[in-house]
Amino acid sequence: MDIPFDQHKIHSHDGTMLTGYDYGGLGDPLILIHYLGGTVKAWNPVIPFLRDHYRIISYDLRGHGKSDQPDYGYSFEDTTKDLESVMNHFEIEKAHLVGSSYGCMVGLYFTAMRQDRVLSLANIDGAIINDTGENGLNDETLEEHLAKFEGQLDPDYESIEEFQQVYREQWLPWNKERANYVAEYEPRMKENGKVGNITTGQTMQKIISEIYYIDFLTWYKKVQSPVLFLPAEKEGHFQQSLKFIGQAKVGLPYSETVIIPNSTHLMMFDHAKELAAAILKFHSEIPVSERSFR
């Protein structure tokens, strides 16, 4: 999919080079934050439905896409400083944040800690249930949890063709949006001569470990921006997520929950038009009393 953009190299607080993307537009700034293991290209299906309404910015998170992948810097305070660096580079004072999965966690922590720079937050099936704790998804230690992923976080592929074939067979429901993403994805060439995901297994483990014991409710208690929750109806923990969202909403000045029928975890690939419509509607209905004016 041909989505025009200007690509920028951005120095973060610790010298890590991030790759930012400016898709243009004249409305309020809207920053898209992708999921764990993804790249900015995951947003290609939804951008055409948004670019007439916002100035759209995105970036490859550290350890992802065309950004650097250092051995350090995967705490949420680091991701906050990364996002701050992106906003400063593009001279954005305040922005709407839209996250997917892990990107929701990045956006939520930023909103909780840098409230003065956020117009609103939209969480697409992320930061809507804890990994552990009361009503969490898992009842096991971090070590036991990581052991379940042994061999899965950084698999070897014999060639780019095999990499693409595996995705065609396993990344369901397969459609043209997923096909375009995989076709444009540039896998990493490993030292052993094999092909792998851009984000290494070591980086994935660092990020999973950062997330595992976090109670997102403590972060929501600090949020004063409007929040849109977009849980995926087809996820197995959907009902648990709804219960968690009910708890997260307590104390928020303004929030809405939108359920897109038959939506999956990465709903930008399956329901891009409906997702964009939900975001636009949410922003248009934020009460004047809850808007952050620049």
PDB file of C-alpha atoms in Angstrom:
ATOM      1  CA  MET A   1       0.000   0.000   0.000  1.00  0.00           C
ATOM      2  CA  ASP A   2       1.481   3.326  -1.076  1.00  0.00           C
ATOM      3  CA  ILE A   3       1.165   5.669   1.911  1.00  0.00           C
ATOM      4  CA  PRO A   4       3.272   8.826   1.403  1.00  0.00           C
ATOM      5  CA  PHE A   5       5.369  10.031   4.344  1.00  0.00           C
ATOM      6  CA  ASP A   6       8.514  11.909   5.288  1.00  0.00           C
ATOM      7  CA  GLN A   7      11.006   9.787   7.216  1.00  0.00           C
ATOM      8  CA  HIS A   8      13.045  11.313  10.043  1.00  0.00           C
ATOM      9  CA  LYS A   9      15.939  10.160  12.215  1.00  0.00           C
ATOM     10  CA  ILE A  10      15.435  11.204  15.834  1.00  0.00           C
ATOM     11  CA  HIS A  11      17.933  11.048  18.705  1.00  0.00           C
ATOM     12  CA  SER A  12      16.363   9.913  21.978  1.00  0.00           C
ATOM     13  CA  HIS A  13      17.588  10.746  25.480  1.00  0.00           C
ATOM     14  CA  ASP A  14      20.220   7.997  25.626  1.00  0.00           C
ATOM     15  CA  GLY A  15      21.525   8.274  22.074  1.00  0.00           C
ATOM     16  CA  THR A  16      19.184   5.638  20.632  1.00  0.00           C
ATOM     17  CA  MET A  17      18.213   6.542  17.058  1.00  0.00           C
ATOM     18  CA  LEU A  18      14.479   6.335  16.418  1.00  0.00           C
ATOM     19  CA  THR A  19      12.841   6.453  13.008  1.00  0.00           C
ATOM     20  CA  GLY A  20       9.839   8.767  12.829  1.00  0.00           C
ATOM     21  CA  TYR A  21       7.268   9.175  10.077  1.00  0.00           C
ATOM     22  CA  ASP A  22       5.279  12.297   9.197  1.00  0.00           C
ATOM     23  CA  TYR A  23       2.206  11.505   7.101  1.00  0.00           C
ATOM     24  CA  GLY A  24       1.073  15.130   6.874  1.00  0.00           C
ATOM     25  CA  GLY A  25      -2.350  16.575   7.556  1.00  0.00           C
ATOM     26  CA  LEU A  26      -3.590  19.836   9.060  1.00  0.00           C
ATOM     27  CA  GLY A  27      -5.692  18.825  12.059  1.00  0.00           C
ATOM     28  CA  ASP A  28      -4.705  18.104  15.646  1.00  0.00           C
ATOM     29  CA  PRO A  29      -1.574  15.972  15.936  1.00  0.00           C
ATOM     30  CA  LEU A  30      -2.322  12.264  16.251  1.00  0.00           C
ATOM     31  CA  ILE A  31       0.480   9.833  17.106  1.00  0.00           C
ATOM     32  CA  LEU A  32       0.116   6.138  16.289  1.00  0.00           C
ATOM     33  CA  ILE A  33       2.042   3.669  18.511  1.00  0.00           C
ATOM     34  CA  HIS A  34       2.365   0.119  17.200  1.00  0.00           C
ATOM     35  CA  TYR A  35       2.256  -3.267  18.941  1.00  0.00           C
ATOM     36  CA  LEU A  36       5.080  -5.456  20.285  1.00  0.00           C
ATOM     37  CA  GLY A  37       7.050  -6.925  17.389  1.00  0.00           C
ATOM     38  CA  GLY A  38       5.372  -4.652  14.843  1.00  0.00           C
ATOM     39  CA  THR A  39       6.396  -1.627  12.792  1.00  0.00           C
ATOM     40  CA  VAL A  40       4.717   1.600  11.699  1.00  0.00           C
ATOM     41  CA  LYS A  41       3.505  -0.141   8.546  1.00  0.00           C
ATOM     42  CA  ALA A  42       0.871  -1.860  10.670  1.00  0.00           C
ATOM     43  CA  TRP A  43      -0.999   1.463  10.565  1.00  0.00           C
ATOM     44  CA  ASN A  44      -1.150   1.639   6.753  1.00  0.00           C
ATOM     45  CA  PRO A  45      -4.724   0.266   6.550  1.00  0.00           C
ATOM     46  CA  VAL A  46      -6.137   2.914   8.899  1.00  0.00           C
ATOM     47  CA  ILE A  47      -4.137   6.007   7.890  1.00  0.00           C
ATOM     48  CA  PRO A  48      -6.208   6.726   4.721  1.00  0.00           C
ATOM     49  CA  PHE A  49      -9.305   7.056   6.905  1.00  0.00           C
ATOM     50  CA  LEU A  50      -7.610   9.490   9.313  1.00  0.00           C
ATOM     51  CA  ARG A  51      -5.244  11.679   7.315  1.00  0.00           C
ATOM     52  CA  ASP A  52      -7.921  14.176   6.235  1.00  0.00           C
ATOM     53  CA  HIS A  53      -8.653  14.931   9.910  1.00  0.00           C
ATOM     54  CA  TYR A  54      -5.296  15.001  11.717  1.00  0.00           C
ATOM     55  CA  ARG A  55      -1.618  15.642  11.328  1.00  0.00           C
ATOM     56  CA  ILE A  56      -0.505  12.021  11.579  1.00  0.00           C
ATOM     57  CA  ILE A  57       2.831  11.033  13.103  1.00  0.00           C
ATOM     58  CA  SER A  58       4.172   7.585  13.929  1.00  0.00           C
ATOM     59  CA  TYR A  59       7.488   6.005  14.799  1.00  0.00           C
ATOM     60  CA  ASP A  60       9.154   2.632  15.128  1.00  0.00           C
ATOM     61  CA  LEU A  61       9.543   1.890  18.829  1.00  0.00           C
ATOM     62  CA  ARG A  62      13.080   1.165  19.980  1.00  0.00           C
ATOM     63  CA  GLY A  63      13.937  -2.408  19.121  1.00  0.00           C
ATOM     64  CA  HIS A  64      11.495  -2.353  16.206  1.00  0.00           C
ATOM     65  CA  GLY A  65      11.397  -1.502  12.524  1.00  0.00           C
ATOM     66  CA  LYS A  66      14.083   0.920  11.393  1.00  0.00           C
ATOM     67  CA  SER A  67      14.819   2.230  14.896  1.00  0.00           C
ATOM     68  CA  ASP A  68      17.909   1.172  16.828  1.00  0.00           C
ATOM     69  CA  GLN A  69      17.766  -1.992  18.947  1.00  0.00           C
ATOM     70  CA  PRO A  70      20.090  -1.425  21.909  1.00  0.00           C
ATOM     71  CA  ASP A  71      20.612  -3.918  24.730  1.00  0.00           C
ATOM     72  CA  TYR A  72      19.078  -1.446  27.209  1.00  0.00           C
ATOM     73  CA  GLY A  73      16.338   1.138  27.586  1.00  0.00           C
ATOM     74  CA  TYR A  74      13.098  -0.873  27.593  1.00  0.00           C
ATOM     75  CA  SER A  75      11.544   0.502  30.774  1.00  0.00           C
ATOM     76  CA  PHE A  76       8.370   2.542  30.417  1.00  0.00           C
ATOM     77  CA  GLU A  77      10.213   5.659  31.519  1.00  0.00           C
ATOM     78  CA  ASP A  78      12.547   5.045  28.564  1.00  0.00           C
ATOM     79  CA  THR A  79       9.606   4.653  26.172  1.00  0.00           C
ATOM     80  CA  THR A  80       8.161   7.868  27.593  1.00  0.00           C
ATOM     81  CA  LYS A  81      11.390   9.722  26.899  1.00  0.00           C
ATOM     82  CA  ASP A  82      11.430   8.228  23.396  1.00  0.00           C
ATOM     83  CA  LEU A  83       7.915   9.500  22.693  1.00  0.00           C
ATOM     84  CA  GLU A  84       8.831  12.861  24.161  1.00  0.00           C
ATOM     85  CA  SER A  85      11.812  13.003  21.797  1.00  0.00           C
ATOM     86  CA  VAL A  86       9.524  12.252  18.849  1.00  0.00           C
ATOM     87  CA  MET A  87       7.110  15.015  19.849  1.00  0.00           C
ATOM     88  CA  ASN A  88       9.924  17.499  20.368  1.00  0.00           C
ATOM     89  CA  HIS A  89      11.460  16.641  17.007  1.00  0.00           C
ATOM     90  CA  PHE A  90       8.181  17.319  15.203  1.00  0.00           C
ATOM     91  CA  GLU A  91       7.531  20.401  17.387  1.00  0.00           C
ATOM     92  CA  ILE A  92       4.303  18.939  18.778  1.00  0.00           C
ATOM     93  CA  GLU A  93       3.203  20.348  22.116  1.00  0.00           C
ATOM     94  CA  LYS A  94       0.156  18.107  22.625  1.00  0.00           C
ATOM     95  CA  ALA A  95      -1.237  15.151  20.697  1.00  0.00           C
ATOM     96  CA  HIS A  96      -3.930  12.514  20.563  1.00  0.00           C
ATOM     97  CA  LEU A  97      -2.298   9.131  21.210  1.00  0.00           C
ATOM     98  CA  VAL A  98      -3.548   5.921  19.597  1.00  0.00           C
ATOM     99  CA  GLY A  99      -1.919   2.664  20.656  1.00  0.00           C
ATOM    100  CA  SER A 100      -2.240  -0.980  19.698  1.00  0.00           C
ATOM    101  CA  SER A 101      -1.534  -3.676  22.328  1.00  0.00           C
ATOM    102  CA  TYR A 102       1.936  -2.860  23.745  1.00  0.00           C
ATOM    103  CA  GLY A 103       1.604   0.584  22.152  1.00  0.00           C
ATOM    104  CA  CYS A 104      -1.384   1.184  24.475  1.00  0.00           C
ATOM    105  CA  MET A 105       0.889   0.591  27.471  1.00  0.00           C
ATOM    106  CA  VAL A 106       3.459   3.028  26.101  1.00  0.00           C
ATOM    107  CA  GLY A 107       0.741   5.615  25.534  1.00  0.00           C
ATOM    108  CA  LEU A 108      -0.927   5.020  28.911  1.00  0.00           C
ATOM    109  CA  TYR A 109       2.280   5.480  30.890  1.00  0.00           C
ATOM    110  CA  PHE A 110       3.128   8.596  28.875  1.00  0.00           C
ATOM    111  CA  THR A 111      -0.346   9.998  29.547  1.00  0.00           C
ATOM    112  CA  ALA A 112      -0.064   9.279  33.265  1.00  0.00           C
ATOM    113  CA  MET A 113       3.376  10.880  33.554  1.00  0.00           C
ATOM    114  CA  ARG A 114       3.293  13.651  30.920  1.00  0.00           C
ATOM    115  CA  GLN A 115      -0.319  14.729  31.245  1.00  0.00           C
ATOM    116  CA  ASP A 116       0.319  18.216  29.880  1.00  0.00           C
ATOM    117  CA  ARG A 117       1.274  16.810  26.470  1.00  0.00           C
ATOM    118  CA  VAL A 118      -1.755  14.577  25.802  1.00  0.00           C
ATOM    119  CA  LEU A 119      -5.078  15.568  24.224  1.00  0.00           C
ATOM    120  CA  SER A 120      -6.585  12.076  24.483  1.00  0.00           C
ATOM    121  CA  LEU A 121      -5.674   8.401  24.553  1.00  0.00           C
ATOM    122  CA  ALA A 122      -7.185   5.554  22.503  1.00  0.00           C
ATOM    123  CA  ASN A 123      -6.293   1.993  23.540  1.00  0.00           C
ATOM    124  CA  ILE A 124      -6.821  -0.683  20.893  1.00  0.00           C
ATOM    125  CA  ASP A 125      -7.011  -3.952  22.839  1.00  0.00           C
ATOM    126  CA  GLY A 126      -4.100  -3.116  25.093  1.00  0.00           C
ATOM    127  CA  ALA A 127      -3.583  -2.010  28.708  1.00  0.00           C
ATOM    128  CA  ILE A 128      -7.083  -3.343  29.375  1.00  0.00           C
ATOM    129  CA  ILE A 129      -6.132  -6.278  31.584  1.00  0.00           C
ATOM    130  CA  ASN A 130      -3.135  -7.132  33.747  1.00  0.00           C
ATOM    131  CA  ASP A 131      -0.832 -10.056  33.079  1.00  0.00           C
ATOM    132  CA  THR A 132      -0.811 -11.015  36.769  1.00  0.00           C
ATOM    133  CA  GLY A 133      -2.499 -10.221  40.067  1.00  0.00           C
ATOM    134  CA  GLU A 134      -6.163 -10.279  40.987  1.00  0.00           C
ATOM    135  CA  ASN A 135      -8.191 -11.132  37.862  1.00  0.00           C
ATOM    136  CA  GLY A 136      -4.962 -11.120  35.822  1.00  0.00           C
ATOM    137  CA  LEU A 137      -4.379 -13.410  32.863  1.00  0.00           C
ATOM    138  CA  ASN A 138      -1.645 -15.540  34.429  1.00  0.00           C
ATOM    139  CA  ASP A 139      -1.008 -17.325  37.712  1.00  0.00           C
ATOM    140  CA  GLU A 140       2.679 -18.199  37.320  1.00  0.00           C
ATOM    141  CA  THR A 141       6.093 -16.676  37.875  1.00  0.00           C
ATOM    142  CA  LEU A 142       7.795 -14.610  35.204  1.00  0.00           C
ATOM    143  CA  GLU A 143      10.312 -17.403  34.683  1.00  0.00           C
ATOM    144  CA  GLU A 144       7.516 -19.916  34.123  1.00  0.00           C
ATOM    145  CA  HIS A 145       5.782 -17.485  31.778  1.00  0.00           C
ATOM    146  CA  LEU A 146       8.894 -16.890  29.657  1.00  0.00           C
ATOM    147  CA  ALA A 147       9.550 -20.624  29.490  1.00  0.00           C
ATOM    148  CA  LYS A 148       6.246 -21.043  27.651  1.00  0.00           C
ATOM    149  CA  PHE A 149       7.658 -18.944  24.795  1.00  0.00           C
ATOM    150  CA  GLU A 150      10.893 -20.886  24.436  1.00  0.00           C
ATOM    151  CA  GLY A 151      11.761 -21.067  20.746  1.00  0.00           C
ATOM    152  CA  GLN A 152       8.799 -18.883  19.742  1.00  0.00           C
ATOM    153  CA  LEU A 153      10.064 -15.325  20.252  1.00  0.00           C
ATOM    154  CA  ASP A 154      12.809 -15.457  17.617  1.00  0.00           C
ATOM    155  CA  PRO A 155      12.287 -18.430  15.295  1.00  0.00           C
ATOM    156  CA  ASP A 156      14.608 -19.215  12.401  1.00  0.00           C
ATOM    157  CA  TYR A 157      13.361 -19.212   8.810  1.00  0.00           C
ATOM    158  CA  GLU A 158      15.384 -20.618   5.930  1.00  0.00           C
ATOM    159  CA  SER A 159      14.484 -17.733   3.610  1.00  0.00           C
ATOM    160  CA  ILE A 160      12.297 -14.659   3.242  1.00  0.00           C
ATOM    161  CA  GLU A 161       9.938 -16.825   1.189  1.00  0.00           C
ATOM    162  CA  GLU A 162       9.562 -19.276   4.065  1.00  0.00           C
ATOM    163  CA  PHE A 163       9.045 -16.377   6.498  1.00  0.00           C
ATOM    164  CA  GLN A 164       6.211 -15.062   4.322  1.00  0.00           C
ATOM    165  CA  GLN A 165       4.683 -18.518   3.835  1.00  0.00           C
ATOM    166  CA  VAL A 166       4.534 -19.197   7.576  1.00  0.00           C
ATOM    167  CA  TYR A 167       2.733 -15.894   8.107  1.00  0.00           C
ATOM    168  CA  ARG A 168       0.257 -16.725   5.338  1.00  0.00           C
ATOM    169  CA  GLU A 169      -0.545 -20.011   7.059  1.00  0.00           C
ATOM    170  CA  GLN A 170      -0.600 -18.872  10.682  1.00  0.00           C
ATOM    171  CA  TRP A 171      -1.544 -15.179  10.789  1.00  0.00           C
ATOM    172  CA  LEU A 172      -5.300 -15.470  10.506  1.00  0.00           C
ATOM    173  CA  PRO A 173      -7.699 -14.213   9.327  1.00  0.00           C
ATOM    174  CA  TRP A 174      -5.403 -13.722   6.305  1.00  0.00           C
ATOM    175  CA  ASN A 175      -6.451 -10.831   4.065  1.00  0.00           C
ATOM    176  CA  LYS A 176      -4.952  -8.227   1.735  1.00  0.00           C
ATOM    177  CA  GLU A 177      -4.055  -5.894   4.619  1.00  0.00           C
ATOM    178  CA  ARG A 178      -1.999  -8.597   6.311  1.00  0.00           C
ATOM    179  CA  ALA A 179      -0.547  -9.636   2.956  1.00  0.00           C
ATOM    180  CA  ASN A 180       0.588  -6.074   2.253  1.00  0.00           C
ATOM    181  CA  TYR A 181       2.194  -5.801   5.678  1.00  0.00           C
ATOM    182  CA  VAL A 182       4.136  -9.050   5.295  1.00  0.00           C
ATOM    183  CA  ALA A 183       5.199  -8.166   1.742  1.00  0.00           C
ATOM    184  CA  GLU A 184       6.654  -4.850   2.950  1.00  0.00           C
ATOM    185  CA  TYR A 185       8.236  -6.253   6.120  1.00  0.00           C
ATOM    186  CA  GLU A 186      12.018  -6.522   5.911  1.00  0.00           C
ATOM    187  CA  PRO A 187      13.139  -9.474   8.058  1.00  0.00           C
ATOM    188  CA  ARG A 188      16.478  -9.521   9.839  1.00  0.00           C
ATOM    189  CA  MET A 189      19.365 -11.579   8.504  1.00  0.00           C
ATOM    190  CA  LYS A 190      20.823 -13.536  11.415  1.00  0.00           C
ATOM    191  CA  GLU A 191      24.435 -14.374  12.054  1.00  0.00           C
ATOM    192  CA  ASN A 192      23.624 -18.060  11.503  1.00  0.00           C
ATOM    193  CA  GLY A 193      22.493 -17.293   7.958  1.00  0.00           C
ATOM    194  CA  LYS A 194      18.809 -17.693   8.781  1.00  0.00           C
ATOM    195  CA  VAL A 195      16.019 -15.122   8.512  1.00  0.00           C
ATOM    196  CA  GLY A 196      14.237 -13.745  11.576  1.00  0.00           C
ATOM    197  CA  ASN A 197      11.909 -11.078  12.905  1.00  0.00           C
ATOM    198  CA  ILE A 198      13.363  -7.580  13.216  1.00  0.00           C
ATOM    199  CA  THR A 199      12.823  -7.564  16.975  1.00  0.00           C
ATOM    200  CA  THR A 200      15.133 -10.137  18.567  1.00  0.00           C
ATOM    201  CA  GLY A 201      14.087 -12.690  21.147  1.00  0.00           C
ATOM    202  CA  GLN A 202      16.254 -10.954  23.743  1.00  0.00           C
ATOM    203  CA  THR A 203      14.447  -7.659  23.169  1.00  0.00           C
ATOM    204  CA  MET A 204      11.062  -9.386  23.312  1.00  0.00           C
ATOM    205  CA  GLN A 205      11.974 -10.977  26.643  1.00  0.00           C
ATOM    206  CA  LYS A 206      13.081  -7.627  28.075  1.00  0.00           C
ATOM    207  CA  ILE A 207       9.785  -5.998  27.143  1.00  0.00           C
ATOM    208  CA  ILE A 208       7.625  -8.927  28.289  1.00  0.00           C
ATOM    209  CA  SER A 209       9.477  -8.858  31.607  1.00  0.00           C
ATOM    210  CA  GLU A 210       8.823  -5.117  32.002  1.00  0.00           C
ATOM    211  CA  ILE A 211       5.107  -5.650  31.471  1.00  0.00           C
ATOM    212  CA  TYR A 212       4.497  -8.797  33.487  1.00  0.00           C
ATOM    213  CA  TYR A 213       3.911  -7.499  37.023  1.00  0.00           C
ATOM    214  CA  ILE A 214       2.478  -4.063  36.196  1.00  0.00           C
ATOM    215  CA  ASP A 215      -0.925  -3.065  37.555  1.00  0.00           C
ATOM    216  CA  PHE A 216      -2.277  -0.750  34.871  1.00  0.00           C
ATOM    217  CA  LEU A 217      -5.026   0.455  37.209  1.00  0.00           C
ATOM    218  CA  THR A 218      -2.405   2.429  39.150  1.00  0.00           C
ATOM    219  CA  TRP A 219      -1.536   4.262  35.940  1.00  0.00           C
ATOM    220  CA  TYR A 220      -5.161   5.000  35.026  1.00  0.00           C
ATOM    221  CA  LYS A 221      -5.604   6.655  38.421  1.00  0.00           C
ATOM    222  CA  LYS A 222      -3.166   9.363  37.298  1.00  0.00           C
ATOM    223  CA  VAL A 223      -4.783   9.999  33.912  1.00  0.00           C
ATOM    224  CA  GLN A 224      -6.746  13.199  33.399  1.00  0.00           C
ATOM    225  CA  SER A 225      -7.160  12.989  29.608  1.00  0.00           C
ATOM    226  CA  PRO A 226     -10.159  11.482  27.800  1.00  0.00           C
ATOM    227  CA  VAL A 227      -9.684   7.753  27.142  1.00  0.00           C
ATOM    228  CA  LEU A 228     -11.240   5.541  24.458  1.00  0.00           C
ATOM    229  CA  PHE A 229     -11.214   1.789  25.131  1.00  0.00           C
ATOM    230  CA  LEU A 230     -11.422  -0.529  22.123  1.00  0.00           C
ATOM    231  CA  PRO A 231     -11.442  -4.145  23.359  1.00  0.00           C
ATOM    232  CA  ALA A 232     -11.388  -6.895  20.715  1.00  0.00           C
ATOM    233  CA  GLU A 233     -14.622  -8.870  20.762  1.00  0.00           C
ATOM    234  CA  LYS A 234     -13.020 -12.051  19.403  1.00  0.00           C
ATOM    235  CA  GLU A 235     -10.284 -12.285  22.069  1.00  0.00           C
ATOM    236  CA  GLY A 236     -10.690 -15.090  24.617  1.00  0.00           C
ATOM    237  CA  HIS A 237     -10.376 -12.749  27.591  1.00  0.00           C
ATOM    238  CA  PHE A 238     -12.943 -10.273  26.247  1.00  0.00           C
ATOM    239  CA  GLN A 239     -15.262 -10.490  29.262  1.00  0.00           C
ATOM    240  CA  GLN A 240     -12.313 -10.121  31.661  1.00  0.00           C
ATOM    241  CA  SER A 241     -11.209  -7.065  29.712  1.00  0.00           C
ATOM    242  CA  LEU A 242     -14.660  -5.491  30.027  1.00  0.00           C
ATOM    243  CA  LYS A 243     -14.545  -5.996  33.777  1.00  0.00           C
ATOM    244  CA  PHE A 244     -11.079  -4.451  33.952  1.00  0.00           C
ATOM    245  CA  ILE A 245     -12.179  -1.483  31.831  1.00  0.00           C
ATOM    246  CA  GLY A 246     -15.023  -0.886  34.278  1.00  0.00           C
ATOM    247  CA  GLN A 247     -12.438  -0.605  37.065  1.00  0.00           C
ATOM    248  CA  ALA A 248     -10.090   1.550  34.983  1.00  0.00           C
ATOM    249  CA  LYS A 249     -12.865   4.031  34.212  1.00  0.00           C
ATOM    250  CA  VAL A 250     -13.343   4.893  37.878  1.00  0.00           C
ATOM    251  CA  GLY A 251     -11.837   8.325  38.355  1.00  0.00           C
ATOM    252  CA  LEU A 252     -11.284   9.073  34.675  1.00  0.00           C
ATOM    253  CA  PRO A 253     -12.782  12.464  33.790  1.00  0.00           C
ATOM    254  CA  TYR A 254     -14.176  11.197  30.477  1.00  0.00           C
ATOM    255  CA  SER A 255     -14.054   7.813  28.779  1.00  0.00           C
ATOM    256  CA  GLU A 256     -15.932   5.655  26.304  1.00  0.00           C
ATOM    257  CA  THR A 257     -15.855   1.978  25.380  1.00  0.00           C
ATOM    258  CA  VAL A 258     -16.517   0.969  21.781  1.00  0.00           C
ATOM    259  CA  ILE A 259     -16.862  -2.655  20.725  1.00  0.00           C
ATOM    260  CA  ILE A 260     -16.420  -3.233  17.009  1.00  0.00           C
ATOM    261  CA  PRO A 261     -18.305  -6.442  16.099  1.00  0.00           C
ATOM    262  CA  ASN A 262     -16.048  -9.418  15.302  1.00  0.00           C
ATOM    263  CA  SER A 263     -12.934  -7.367  16.000  1.00  0.00           C
ATOM    264  CA  THR A 264      -9.604  -9.111  16.572  1.00  0.00           C
ATOM    265  CA  HIS A 265      -6.563  -8.084  18.608  1.00  0.00           C
ATOM    266  CA  LEU A 266      -4.891  -6.278  15.692  1.00  0.00           C
ATOM    267  CA  MET A 267      -8.109  -4.788  14.416  1.00  0.00           C
ATOM    268  CA  MET A 268      -6.405  -2.259  12.128  1.00  0.00           C
ATOM    269  CA  PHE A 269      -5.888  -5.170   9.714  1.00  0.00           C
ATOM    270  CA  ASP A 270      -9.523  -6.334   9.791  1.00  0.00           C
ATOM    271  CA  HIS A 271     -11.655  -3.315  10.668  1.00  0.00           C
ATOM    272  CA  ALA A 272      -9.653  -0.243   9.641  1.00  0.00           C
ATOM    273  CA  LYS A 273     -12.648   1.826   8.530  1.00  0.00           C
ATOM    274  CA  GLU A 274     -14.679   1.055  11.662  1.00  0.00           C
ATOM    275  CA  LEU A 275     -11.670   1.706  13.873  1.00  0.00           C
ATOM    276  CA  ALA A 276     -11.032   5.114  12.310  1.00  0.00           C
ATOM    277  CA  ALA A 277     -14.731   5.981  12.596  1.00  0.00           C
ATOM    278  CA  ALA A 278     -14.725   5.107  16.304  1.00  0.00           C
ATOM    279  CA  ILE A 279     -11.697   7.339  16.934  1.00  0.00           C
ATOM    280  CA  LEU A 280     -13.174  10.258  14.991  1.00  0.00           C
ATOM    281  CA  LYS A 281     -16.524   9.947  16.743  1.00  0.00           C
ATOM    282  CA  PHE A 282     -14.872   9.776  20.157  1.00  0.00           C
ATOM    283  CA  HIS A 283     -12.841  12.932  19.542  1.00  0.00           C
ATOM    284  CA  SER A 284     -15.882  14.795  18.203  1.00  0.00           C
ATOM    285  CA  GLU A 285     -17.936  13.945  21.308  1.00  0.00           C
ATOM    286  CA  ILE A 286     -15.408  14.879  23.997  1.00  0.00           C
ATOM    287  CA  PRO A 287     -17.178  17.541  26.089  1.00  0.00           C
ATOM    288  CA  VAL A 288     -15.737  21.027  25.792  1.00  0.00           C
ATOM    289  CA  SER A 289     -15.058  20.966  29.533  1.00  0.00           C
ATOM    290  CA  GLU A 290     -12.725  17.980  29.044  1.00  0.00           C
ATOM    291  CA  ARG A 291     -10.795  19.270  26.057  1.00  0.00           C
ATOM    292  CA  SER A 292      -7.168  20.344  26.397  1.00  0.00           C
ATOM    293  CA  PHE A 293      -6.680  23.518  24.455  1.00  0.00           C
ATOM    294  CA  ARG A 294      -3.343  24.401  22.934  1.00  0.00           C
TER     295      ARG A 294
END
